[in-house]
Coordinates of C-alpha atoms and ligand atoms in Angstrom, one line a residue:
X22 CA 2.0 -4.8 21.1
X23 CA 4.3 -1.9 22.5
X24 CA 2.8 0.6 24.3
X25 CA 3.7 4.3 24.4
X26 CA 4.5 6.3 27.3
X27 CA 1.0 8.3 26.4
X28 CA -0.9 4.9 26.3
X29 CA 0.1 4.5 29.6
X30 CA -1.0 7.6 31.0
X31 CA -4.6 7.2 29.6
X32 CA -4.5 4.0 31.4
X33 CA -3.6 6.2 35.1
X34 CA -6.1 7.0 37.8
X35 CA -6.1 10.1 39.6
X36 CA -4.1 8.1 42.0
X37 CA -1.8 6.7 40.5
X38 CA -0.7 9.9 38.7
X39 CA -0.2 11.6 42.3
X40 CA 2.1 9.3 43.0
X41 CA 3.7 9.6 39.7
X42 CA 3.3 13.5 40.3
X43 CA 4.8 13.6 43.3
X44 CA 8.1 11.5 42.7
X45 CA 8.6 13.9 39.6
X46 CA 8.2 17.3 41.9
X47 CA 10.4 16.0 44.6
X48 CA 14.0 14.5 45.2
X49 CA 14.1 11.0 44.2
X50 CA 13.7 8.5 46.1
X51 CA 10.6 10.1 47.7
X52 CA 10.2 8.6 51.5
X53 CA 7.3 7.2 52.3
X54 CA 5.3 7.9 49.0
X55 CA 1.9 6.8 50.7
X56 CA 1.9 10.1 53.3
X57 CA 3.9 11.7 50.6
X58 CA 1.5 11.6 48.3
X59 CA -1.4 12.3 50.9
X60 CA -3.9 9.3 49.5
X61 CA -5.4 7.1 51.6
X62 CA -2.7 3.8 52.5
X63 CA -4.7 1.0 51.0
X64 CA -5.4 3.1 47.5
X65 CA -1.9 4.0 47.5
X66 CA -0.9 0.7 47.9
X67 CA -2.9 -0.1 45.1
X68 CA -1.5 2.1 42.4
X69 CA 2.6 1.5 43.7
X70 CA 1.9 -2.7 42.7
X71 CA 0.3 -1.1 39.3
X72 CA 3.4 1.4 39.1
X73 CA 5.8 -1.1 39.8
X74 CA 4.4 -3.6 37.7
X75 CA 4.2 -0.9 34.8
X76 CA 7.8 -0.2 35.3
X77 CA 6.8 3.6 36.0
X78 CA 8.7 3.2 39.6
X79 CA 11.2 1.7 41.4
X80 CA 10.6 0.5 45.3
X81 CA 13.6 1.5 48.0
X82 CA 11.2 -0.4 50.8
X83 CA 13.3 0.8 53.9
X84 CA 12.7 -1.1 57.5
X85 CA 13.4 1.4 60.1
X86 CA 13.6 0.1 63.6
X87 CA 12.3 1.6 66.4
X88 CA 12.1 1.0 70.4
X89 CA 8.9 1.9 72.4
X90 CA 7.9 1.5 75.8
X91 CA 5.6 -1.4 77.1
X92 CA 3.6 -1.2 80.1
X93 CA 6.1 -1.2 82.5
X94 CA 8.1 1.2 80.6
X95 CA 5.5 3.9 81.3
X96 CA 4.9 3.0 84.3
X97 CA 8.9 3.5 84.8
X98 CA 8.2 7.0 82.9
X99 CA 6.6 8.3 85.6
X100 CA 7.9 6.8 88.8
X101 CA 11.4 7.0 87.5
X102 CA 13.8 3.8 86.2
X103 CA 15.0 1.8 89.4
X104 CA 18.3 3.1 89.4
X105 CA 17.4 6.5 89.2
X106 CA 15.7 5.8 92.1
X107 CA 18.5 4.8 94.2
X108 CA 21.0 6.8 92.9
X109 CA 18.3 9.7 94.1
X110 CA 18.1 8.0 97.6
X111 CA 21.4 7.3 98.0
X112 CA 23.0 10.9 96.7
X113 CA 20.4 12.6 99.4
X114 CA 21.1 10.6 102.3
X115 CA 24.0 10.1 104.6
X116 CA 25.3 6.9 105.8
X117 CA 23.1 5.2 103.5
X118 CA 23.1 0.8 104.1
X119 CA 21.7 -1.6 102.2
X120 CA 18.9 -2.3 104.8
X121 CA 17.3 1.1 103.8
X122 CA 16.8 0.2 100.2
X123 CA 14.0 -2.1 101.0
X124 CA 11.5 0.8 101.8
X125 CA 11.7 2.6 97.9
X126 CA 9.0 0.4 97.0
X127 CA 11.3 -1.3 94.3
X128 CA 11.2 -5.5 94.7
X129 CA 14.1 -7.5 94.5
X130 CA 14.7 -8.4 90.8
X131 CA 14.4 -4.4 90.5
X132 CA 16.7 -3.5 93.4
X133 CA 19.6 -5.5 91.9
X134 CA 18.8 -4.0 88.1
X135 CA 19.0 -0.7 89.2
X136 CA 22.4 -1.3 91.1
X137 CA 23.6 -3.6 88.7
X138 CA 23.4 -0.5 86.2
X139 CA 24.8 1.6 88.6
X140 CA 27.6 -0.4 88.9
X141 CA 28.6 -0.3 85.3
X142 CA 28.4 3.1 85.0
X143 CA 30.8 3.1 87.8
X144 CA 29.0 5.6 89.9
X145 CA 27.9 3.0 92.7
X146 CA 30.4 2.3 96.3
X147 CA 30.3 0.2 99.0
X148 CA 32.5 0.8 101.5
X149 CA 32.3 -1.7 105.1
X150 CA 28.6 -2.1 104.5
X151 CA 27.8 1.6 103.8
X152 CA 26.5 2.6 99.9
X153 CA 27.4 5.7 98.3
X154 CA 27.0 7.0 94.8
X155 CA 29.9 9.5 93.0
X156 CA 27.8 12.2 92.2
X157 CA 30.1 13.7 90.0
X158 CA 29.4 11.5 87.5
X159 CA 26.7 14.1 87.1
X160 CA 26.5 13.2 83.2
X161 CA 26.0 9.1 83.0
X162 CA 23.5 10.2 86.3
X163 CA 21.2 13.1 83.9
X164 CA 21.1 10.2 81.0
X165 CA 19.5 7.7 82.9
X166 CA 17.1 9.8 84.4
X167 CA 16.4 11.1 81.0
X168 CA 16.5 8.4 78.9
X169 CA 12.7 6.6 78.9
X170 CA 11.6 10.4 78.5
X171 CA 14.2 10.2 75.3
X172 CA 13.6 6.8 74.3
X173 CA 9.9 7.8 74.1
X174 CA 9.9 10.8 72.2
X175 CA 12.9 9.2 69.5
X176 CA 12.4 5.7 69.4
X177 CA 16.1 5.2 70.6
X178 CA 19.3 6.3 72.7
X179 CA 22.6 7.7 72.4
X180 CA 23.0 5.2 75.5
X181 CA 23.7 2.6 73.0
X182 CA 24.8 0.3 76.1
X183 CA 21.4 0.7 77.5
X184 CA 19.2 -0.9 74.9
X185 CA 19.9 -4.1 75.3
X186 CA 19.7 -3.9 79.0
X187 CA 16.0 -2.2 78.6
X188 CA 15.0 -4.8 76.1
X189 CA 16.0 -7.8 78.8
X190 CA 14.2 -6.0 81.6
X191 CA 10.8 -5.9 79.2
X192 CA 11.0 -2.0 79.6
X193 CA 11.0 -1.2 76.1
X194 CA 10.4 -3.7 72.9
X195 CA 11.5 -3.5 69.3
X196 CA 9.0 -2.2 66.7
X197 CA 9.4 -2.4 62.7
X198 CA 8.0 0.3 60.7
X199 CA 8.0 -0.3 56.8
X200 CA 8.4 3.0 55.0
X201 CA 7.4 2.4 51.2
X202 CA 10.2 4.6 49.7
X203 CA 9.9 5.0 45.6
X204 CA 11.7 6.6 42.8
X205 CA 10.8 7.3 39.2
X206 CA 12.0 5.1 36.6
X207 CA 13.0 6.8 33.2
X208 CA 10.1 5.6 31.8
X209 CA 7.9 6.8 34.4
X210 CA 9.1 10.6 33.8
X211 CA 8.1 10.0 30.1
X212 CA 4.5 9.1 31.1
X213 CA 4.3 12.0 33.2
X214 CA 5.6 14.1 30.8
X215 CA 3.3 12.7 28.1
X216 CA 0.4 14.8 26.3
X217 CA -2.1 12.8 28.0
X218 CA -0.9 12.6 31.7
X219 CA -2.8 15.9 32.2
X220 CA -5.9 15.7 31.0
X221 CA -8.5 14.3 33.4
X222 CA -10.0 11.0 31.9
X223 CA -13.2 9.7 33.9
X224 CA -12.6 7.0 35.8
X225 CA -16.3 6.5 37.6
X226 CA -19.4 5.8 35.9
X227 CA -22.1 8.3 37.0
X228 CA -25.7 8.5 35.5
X229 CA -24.4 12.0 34.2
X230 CA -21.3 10.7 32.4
X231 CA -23.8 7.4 30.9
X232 CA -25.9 10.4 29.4
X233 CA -23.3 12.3 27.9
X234 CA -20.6 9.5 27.5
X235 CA -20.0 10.6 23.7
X236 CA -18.3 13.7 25.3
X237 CA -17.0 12.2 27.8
X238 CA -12.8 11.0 27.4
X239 CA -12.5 7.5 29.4
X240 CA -9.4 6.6 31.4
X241 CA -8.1 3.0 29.2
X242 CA -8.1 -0.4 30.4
X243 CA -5.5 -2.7 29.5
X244 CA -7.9 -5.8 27.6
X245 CA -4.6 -7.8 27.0
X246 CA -3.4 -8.0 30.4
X247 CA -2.5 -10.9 31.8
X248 CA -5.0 -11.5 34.0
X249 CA -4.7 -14.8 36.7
X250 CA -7.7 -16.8 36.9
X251 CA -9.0 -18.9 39.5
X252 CA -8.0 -22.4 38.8
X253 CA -11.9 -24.1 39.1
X254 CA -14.9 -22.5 38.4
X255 CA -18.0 -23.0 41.3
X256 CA -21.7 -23.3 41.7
X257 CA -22.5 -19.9 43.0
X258 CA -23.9 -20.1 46.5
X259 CA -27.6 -19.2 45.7
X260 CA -27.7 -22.5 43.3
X261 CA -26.1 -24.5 45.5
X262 CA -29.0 -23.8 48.5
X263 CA -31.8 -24.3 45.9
X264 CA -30.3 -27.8 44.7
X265 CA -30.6 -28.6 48.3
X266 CA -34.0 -27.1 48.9
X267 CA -35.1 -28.8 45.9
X268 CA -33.7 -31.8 47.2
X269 CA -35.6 -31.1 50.4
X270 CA -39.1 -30.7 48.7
X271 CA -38.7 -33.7 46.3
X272 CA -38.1 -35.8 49.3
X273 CA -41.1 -33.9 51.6
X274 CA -43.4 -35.6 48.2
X275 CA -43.2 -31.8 46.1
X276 CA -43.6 -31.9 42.4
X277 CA -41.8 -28.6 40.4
X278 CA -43.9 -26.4 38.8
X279 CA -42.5 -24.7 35.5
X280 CA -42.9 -21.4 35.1
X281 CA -42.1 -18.1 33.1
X282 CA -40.9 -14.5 34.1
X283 CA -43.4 -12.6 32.5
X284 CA -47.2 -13.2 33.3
X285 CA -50.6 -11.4 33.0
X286 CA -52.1 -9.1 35.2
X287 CA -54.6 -11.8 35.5
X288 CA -53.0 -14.6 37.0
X289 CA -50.4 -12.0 39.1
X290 CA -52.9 -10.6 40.7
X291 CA -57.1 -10.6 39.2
X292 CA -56.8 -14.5 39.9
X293 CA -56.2 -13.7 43.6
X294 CA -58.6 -11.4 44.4
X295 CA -56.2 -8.0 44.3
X296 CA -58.8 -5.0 44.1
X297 CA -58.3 -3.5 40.7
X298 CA -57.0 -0.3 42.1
X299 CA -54.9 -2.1 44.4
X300 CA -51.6 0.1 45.1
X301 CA -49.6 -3.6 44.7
X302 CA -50.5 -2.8 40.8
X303 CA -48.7 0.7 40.8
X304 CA -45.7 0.6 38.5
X305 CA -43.6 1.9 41.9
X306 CA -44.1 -1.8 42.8
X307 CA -44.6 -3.7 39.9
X308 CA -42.5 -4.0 36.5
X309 CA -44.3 -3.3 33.4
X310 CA -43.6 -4.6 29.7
X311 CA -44.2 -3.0 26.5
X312 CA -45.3 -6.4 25.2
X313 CA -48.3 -6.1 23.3
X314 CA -51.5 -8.0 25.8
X315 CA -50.8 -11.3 27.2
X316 CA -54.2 -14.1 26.1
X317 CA -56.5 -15.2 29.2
X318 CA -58.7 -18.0 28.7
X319 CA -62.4 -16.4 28.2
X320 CA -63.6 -18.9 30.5
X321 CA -61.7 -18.7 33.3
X322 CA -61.8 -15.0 32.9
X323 CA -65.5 -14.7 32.9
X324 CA -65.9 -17.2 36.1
X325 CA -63.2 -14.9 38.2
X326 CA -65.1 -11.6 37.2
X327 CA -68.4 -12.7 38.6
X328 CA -67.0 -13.5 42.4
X329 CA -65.0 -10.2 41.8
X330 CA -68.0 -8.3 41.4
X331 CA -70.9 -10.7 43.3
X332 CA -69.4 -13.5 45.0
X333 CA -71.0 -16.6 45.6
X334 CA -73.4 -18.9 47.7
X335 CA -72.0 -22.4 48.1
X336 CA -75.3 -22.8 50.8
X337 CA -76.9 -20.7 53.8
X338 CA -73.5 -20.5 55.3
X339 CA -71.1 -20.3 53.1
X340 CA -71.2 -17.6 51.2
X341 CA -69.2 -14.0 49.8
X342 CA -70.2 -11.0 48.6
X343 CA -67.3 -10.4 47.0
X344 CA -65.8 -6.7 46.1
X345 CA -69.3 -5.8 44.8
X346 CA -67.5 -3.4 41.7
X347 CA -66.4 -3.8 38.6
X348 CA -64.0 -5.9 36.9
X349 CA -62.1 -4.4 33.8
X350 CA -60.9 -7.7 32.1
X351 CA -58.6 -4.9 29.9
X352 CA -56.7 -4.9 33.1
X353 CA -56.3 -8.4 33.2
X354 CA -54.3 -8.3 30.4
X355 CA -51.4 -6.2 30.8
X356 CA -47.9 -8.1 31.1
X357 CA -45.7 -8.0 33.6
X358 CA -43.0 -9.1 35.4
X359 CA -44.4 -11.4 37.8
X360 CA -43.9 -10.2 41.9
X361 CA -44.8 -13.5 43.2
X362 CA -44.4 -17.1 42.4
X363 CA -48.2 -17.4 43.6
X364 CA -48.6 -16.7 40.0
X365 CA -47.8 -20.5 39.1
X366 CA -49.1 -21.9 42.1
X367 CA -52.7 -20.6 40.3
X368 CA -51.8 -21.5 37.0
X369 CA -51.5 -25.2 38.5
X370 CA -54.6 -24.9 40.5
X371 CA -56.7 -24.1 37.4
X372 CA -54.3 -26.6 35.1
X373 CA -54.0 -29.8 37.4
X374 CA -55.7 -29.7 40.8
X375 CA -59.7 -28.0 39.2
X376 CA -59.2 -31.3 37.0
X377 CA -58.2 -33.7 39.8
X378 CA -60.3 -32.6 42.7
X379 CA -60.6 -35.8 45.0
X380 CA -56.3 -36.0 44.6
X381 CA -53.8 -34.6 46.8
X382 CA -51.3 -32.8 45.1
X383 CA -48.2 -30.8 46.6
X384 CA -46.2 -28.6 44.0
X385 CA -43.0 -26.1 44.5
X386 CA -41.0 -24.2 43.2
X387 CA -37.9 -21.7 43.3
X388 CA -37.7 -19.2 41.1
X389 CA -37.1 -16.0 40.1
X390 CA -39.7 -12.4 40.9
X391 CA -39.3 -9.0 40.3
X392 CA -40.5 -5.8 41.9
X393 CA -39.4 -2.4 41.0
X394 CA -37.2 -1.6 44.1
X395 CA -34.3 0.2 44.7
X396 CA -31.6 -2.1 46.1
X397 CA -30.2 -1.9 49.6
X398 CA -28.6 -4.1 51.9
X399 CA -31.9 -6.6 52.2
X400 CA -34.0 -5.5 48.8
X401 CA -33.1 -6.3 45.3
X402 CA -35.3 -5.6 42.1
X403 CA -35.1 -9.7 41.7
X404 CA -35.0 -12.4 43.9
X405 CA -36.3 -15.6 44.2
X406 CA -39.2 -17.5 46.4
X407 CA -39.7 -20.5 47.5
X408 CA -43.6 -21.5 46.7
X409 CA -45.1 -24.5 48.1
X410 CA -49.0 -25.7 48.1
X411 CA -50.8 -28.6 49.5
X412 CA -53.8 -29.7 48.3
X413 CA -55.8 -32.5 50.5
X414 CA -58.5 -33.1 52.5
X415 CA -59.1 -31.5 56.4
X416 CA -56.3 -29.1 56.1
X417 CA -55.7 -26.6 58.8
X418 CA -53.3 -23.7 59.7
X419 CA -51.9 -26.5 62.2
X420 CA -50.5 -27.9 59.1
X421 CA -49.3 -25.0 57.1
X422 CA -47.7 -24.5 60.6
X423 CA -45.8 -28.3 60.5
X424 CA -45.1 -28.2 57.3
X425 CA -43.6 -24.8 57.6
X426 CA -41.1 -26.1 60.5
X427 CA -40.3 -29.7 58.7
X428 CA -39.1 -27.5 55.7
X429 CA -37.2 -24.7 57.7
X430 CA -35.8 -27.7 60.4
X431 CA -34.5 -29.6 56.9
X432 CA -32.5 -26.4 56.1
X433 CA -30.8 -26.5 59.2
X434 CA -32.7 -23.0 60.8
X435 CA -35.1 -23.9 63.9
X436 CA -36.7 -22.2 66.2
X437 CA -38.9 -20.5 63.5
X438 CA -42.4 -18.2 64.9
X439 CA -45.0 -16.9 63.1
X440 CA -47.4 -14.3 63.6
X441 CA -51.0 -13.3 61.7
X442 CA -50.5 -10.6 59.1
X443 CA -53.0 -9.7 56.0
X444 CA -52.7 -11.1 52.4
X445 CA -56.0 -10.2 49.6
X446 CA -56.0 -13.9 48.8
X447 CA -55.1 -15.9 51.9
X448 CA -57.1 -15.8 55.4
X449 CA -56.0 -16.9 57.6
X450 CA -52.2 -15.4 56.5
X451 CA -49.3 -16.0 58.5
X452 CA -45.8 -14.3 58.5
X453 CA -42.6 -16.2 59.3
X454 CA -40.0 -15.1 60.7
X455 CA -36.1 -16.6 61.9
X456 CA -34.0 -15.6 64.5
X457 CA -30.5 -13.9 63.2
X458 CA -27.9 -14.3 66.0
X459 CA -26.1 -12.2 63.8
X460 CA -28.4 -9.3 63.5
X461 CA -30.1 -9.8 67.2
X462 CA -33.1 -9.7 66.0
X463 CA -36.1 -11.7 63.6
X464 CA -36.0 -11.3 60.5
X465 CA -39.1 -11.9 58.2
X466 CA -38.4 -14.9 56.2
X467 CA -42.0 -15.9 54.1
X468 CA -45.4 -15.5 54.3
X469 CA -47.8 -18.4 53.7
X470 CA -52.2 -19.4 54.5
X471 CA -54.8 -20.8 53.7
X472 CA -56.4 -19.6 50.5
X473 CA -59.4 -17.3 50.1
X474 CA -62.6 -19.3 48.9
X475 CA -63.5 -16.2 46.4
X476 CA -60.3 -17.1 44.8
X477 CA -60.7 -21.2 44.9
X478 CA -64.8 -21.0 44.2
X479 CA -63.9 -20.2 39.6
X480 CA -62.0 -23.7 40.2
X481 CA -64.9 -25.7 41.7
X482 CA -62.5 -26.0 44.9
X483 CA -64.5 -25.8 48.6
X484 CA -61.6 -27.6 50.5
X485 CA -59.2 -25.4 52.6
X486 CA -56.0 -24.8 50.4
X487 CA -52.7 -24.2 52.2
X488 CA -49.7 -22.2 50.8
X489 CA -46.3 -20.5 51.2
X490 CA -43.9 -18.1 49.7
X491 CA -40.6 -18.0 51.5
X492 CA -37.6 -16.0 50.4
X493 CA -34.5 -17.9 49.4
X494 CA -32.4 -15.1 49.5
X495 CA -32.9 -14.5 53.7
X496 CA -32.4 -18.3 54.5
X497 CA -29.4 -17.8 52.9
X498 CA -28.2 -15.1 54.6
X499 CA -28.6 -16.5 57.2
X500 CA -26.5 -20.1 56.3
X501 CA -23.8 -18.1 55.1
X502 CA -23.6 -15.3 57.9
X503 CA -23.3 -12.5 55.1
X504 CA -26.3 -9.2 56.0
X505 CA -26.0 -7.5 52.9
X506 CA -28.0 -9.0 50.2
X507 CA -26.1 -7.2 47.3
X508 CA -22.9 -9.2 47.7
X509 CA -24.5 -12.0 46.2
X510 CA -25.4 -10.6 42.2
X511 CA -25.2 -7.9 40.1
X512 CA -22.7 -5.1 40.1
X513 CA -21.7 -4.8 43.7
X514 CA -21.1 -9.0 44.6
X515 CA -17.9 -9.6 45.9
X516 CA -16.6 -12.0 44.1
X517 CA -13.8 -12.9 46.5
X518 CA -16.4 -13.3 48.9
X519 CA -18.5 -15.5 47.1
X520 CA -15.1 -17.9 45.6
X521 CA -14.7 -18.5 48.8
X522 CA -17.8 -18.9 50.8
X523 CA -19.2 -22.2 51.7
X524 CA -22.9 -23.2 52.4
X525 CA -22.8 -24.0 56.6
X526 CA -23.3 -27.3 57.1
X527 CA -25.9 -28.1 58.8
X528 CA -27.0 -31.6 60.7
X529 CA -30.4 -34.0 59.4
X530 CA -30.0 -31.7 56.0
X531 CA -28.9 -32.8 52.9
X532 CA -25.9 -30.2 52.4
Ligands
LIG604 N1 -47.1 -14.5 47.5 C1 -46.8 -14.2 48.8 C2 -45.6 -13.2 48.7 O1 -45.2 -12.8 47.7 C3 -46.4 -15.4 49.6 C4 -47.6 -16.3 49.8 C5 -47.8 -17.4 49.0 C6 -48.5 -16.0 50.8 C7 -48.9 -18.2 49.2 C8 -49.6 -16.9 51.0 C9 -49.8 -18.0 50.2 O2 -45.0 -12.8 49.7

């Protein structure tokens, strides 16, 4: 397929056609086309490899060569070069000796550059032990003295002799500077001279242009290009930490649960005691689908709605009066986008563990929740948890707490804290939290406690109930040293970043 010089142009952005702009307005080759063109370097840099590689422009990369000063060179700068100052001594004083020398504040190797120079020059004498400088060598004299001052301002000397001097006494050093020169090919002028060089394409999707985009004329992409691909495709670095935690789970005694994304009101949220009104419930949180109403079993229904409105009495002590208003089991069955995993966990509570009551049982799983936020660098509209639940006899917080550390420590991050917080359905709850050397500070990786009786009591359960969600994307975070949460999916990942990250290793784990 040939391409025209206009099928080039729509395929320009705004950058590249300054570049193109400015090597057409100017005197070919154009030096130093990046501050030529006034873009920013690395953008520039950007559209001359497309330019080149469009045969649009040709490159004239010219290395200019420069001298500066180093440290000692300024310091030189103000105090004066050596042999200035002897030549100053000597021309001022009368009957001047070698002796005398020793008090300009110059050391040895410096004494014998600075007369070695001035013995080149042919301006120094010594005559039956007494030194004495021709002044009328007036020119040679004004150049030294002048020439860090020149050297500084110009990058070199007309005292060619002196460079290489300078350079061996560390007083100046060489310094490189690429200018990226570039003239326009002939084809280049066509494309800027083309019909559709000069009209503006968009280039940036904006919700405004999405609205209107059957107005809008779209800068071209080039679908044939020849594109270089990675040589091996990779487990992205979110499945790779779940394999492990899986791993982890399976070997702590877990069984998976399986699960979907979209769930009832009822087992999101009525199943675990959430108030009705609950602002959790808001569409601002939660994600609502247009999916007709999701089917609750009328029996478990019914059995939840009575502690909801009247609670229970086990016997004189134990007993709830639960939220004493009443429960809309309409509500219940709105679908939606489930915001926790906890979801399940209750799904296998009524399914498995109501049916095997005098078993243990511990289930997990990682998977996917959604809540209607607006990303940022530690938020994303889905993510995935980490849900765990142990069912046995005589549990305490003392366990939630062991097991909490035995999972953490088998990831590879220790030193984990927690501290009380307030869940509807757990009491008591605790938060987690993880230290981030990176961030300097904790960071709040899960929440877990002991479930509520109200919401056990519809299962015939009266034994204390521990659980967790942690979040798998923080862990992570924190295994790969990476703070911002959006490099990992979705529209802004990096995907250089994540070809190349690795999973840290990390010691009694199974990475
Ligand atoms: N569901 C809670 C959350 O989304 C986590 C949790 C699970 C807390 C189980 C307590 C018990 O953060």
């Amino acid at each position: 397929m040939t391409m025209t010089a206009d099928d080039i142009a729509r395929r320009l952005t705004e950058s590249d056609k300054k570049i193109l702009e400015n090597l057409t307005t100017q005197l070919s080759p154009v030096k130093d086309i990046t501050v030529n063109a006034g873009l920013d370097r690395s953008a520039a840099l950007n559209s001359i490899r497309k330019l080149l590689g469009l045969g649009l422009i040709n490159r004239v990369n010219e290395i200019n060569l420069r001298y500066r000063l180093t440290a000692l060179g300024k310091r030189y700068l103000d105090s004066g070069l050596p042999e200035s100052v002897i030549f100053d001594f000597i021309s001022k004083g009368k009957e001047v000796n070698y002796k005398q020398l020793n008090n300009l504040g110059l050391d040895e190797n410096e004494l014998s550059a600075g007369i070695g120079v001035l013995k080149r020059f042919g301006v120094f004498n010594q005559i039956n032990g007494k030194i004495s400088v021709s002044s009328e060598e007036a020119d040679i004299v004004n150049k030294l003295q002048g020439l860090l001052r020149e050297i500084e301002t110009k990058g070199s000397t007309n005292l060619v002799d002196m460079t290489e001097n300078l350079l061996k006494r560390k007083i100046i050093e060489r310094e490189e500077i690429i200018a990226e020169n570039a003239s326009i090919t002939k084809f280049g002028s066509q494309v800027s001279a083309s019909p559709s060089f000069g009209s503006k394409l968009v280039d940036k999707l904006t919700s405004d242009v999405i609205k209107n985009w059957k107005d809008a004329a779209f800068r071209e992409y080039d679908l044939n290009a020849n594109i270089p691909l990675p040589l091996s495709g990779k487990k992205h670095v979110t499945k790779q930490l779940m394999s492990v935690i899986k791993e982890v789970l399976v070997s702590m005694g877990f069984a998976e649960m399986e699960s979907n994304y979209a769930e009832s009101a009822f087992w999101n949220f009525d199943v675990m005691m959430f108030k009705q009104n609950h602002p959790d419930r808001d569409i601002q949180d939660t994600v609502y689908i247009n999916a007709g109403r999701a089917k609750v079993d009328s029996d478990i229904l019914s059995r939840v709605k009575a502690v909801y409105e009247n609670g229970f009495s086990r016997n004189k002590y134990d007993t709830s009066l639960g939220h004493r208003r009443d429960f809309d089991t309409e509500k219940s069955k709105a679908i939606i986008m489930r915001g926790h995993t906890t979801a399940t966990t209750f799904r296998y509570i009524s399914r498995y563990i109501s049916k095997n009551r005098d078993k243990p049982a511990k289930y997990f799983s990682v998977s996917k929740v959604f809540r209607n936020e607006t990303p940022d660098q530690t938020h994303l509209p889905e993510f995935y948890q980490i849900e765990g639940i142990v069912y046995d006899d005589g549990l305490t917080v003392a366990d939630l707490i062991g097991y909490i550390k035995a999972f953490y420590g088998k990831i590879g991050i220790n030193g984990i804290r927690v501290k009380p917080t307030y869940n509807p359905y757990t009491e008591p709850s605790l938060e987690i939290q993880a230290y981030s050397k990176r961030l300097g500070r904790w960071l709040e990786v899960g929440n877990s406690g002991v479930f509520r009786p109200e919401t056990l009591e519809p299962f015939g359960i009266n034994k204390n109930v521990i659980a967790w969600g942690f979040a798998l994307e923080r862990p992570l975070s924190l295994l790969i040293d990476s703070s911002d949460i959006r490099t990992l999916y979705g529209a802004f990942s990096d995907l250089d970043f994540l070809r190349n990250v690795e999973l840290r290793r990390v010691t009694g784990s199974l990475i």
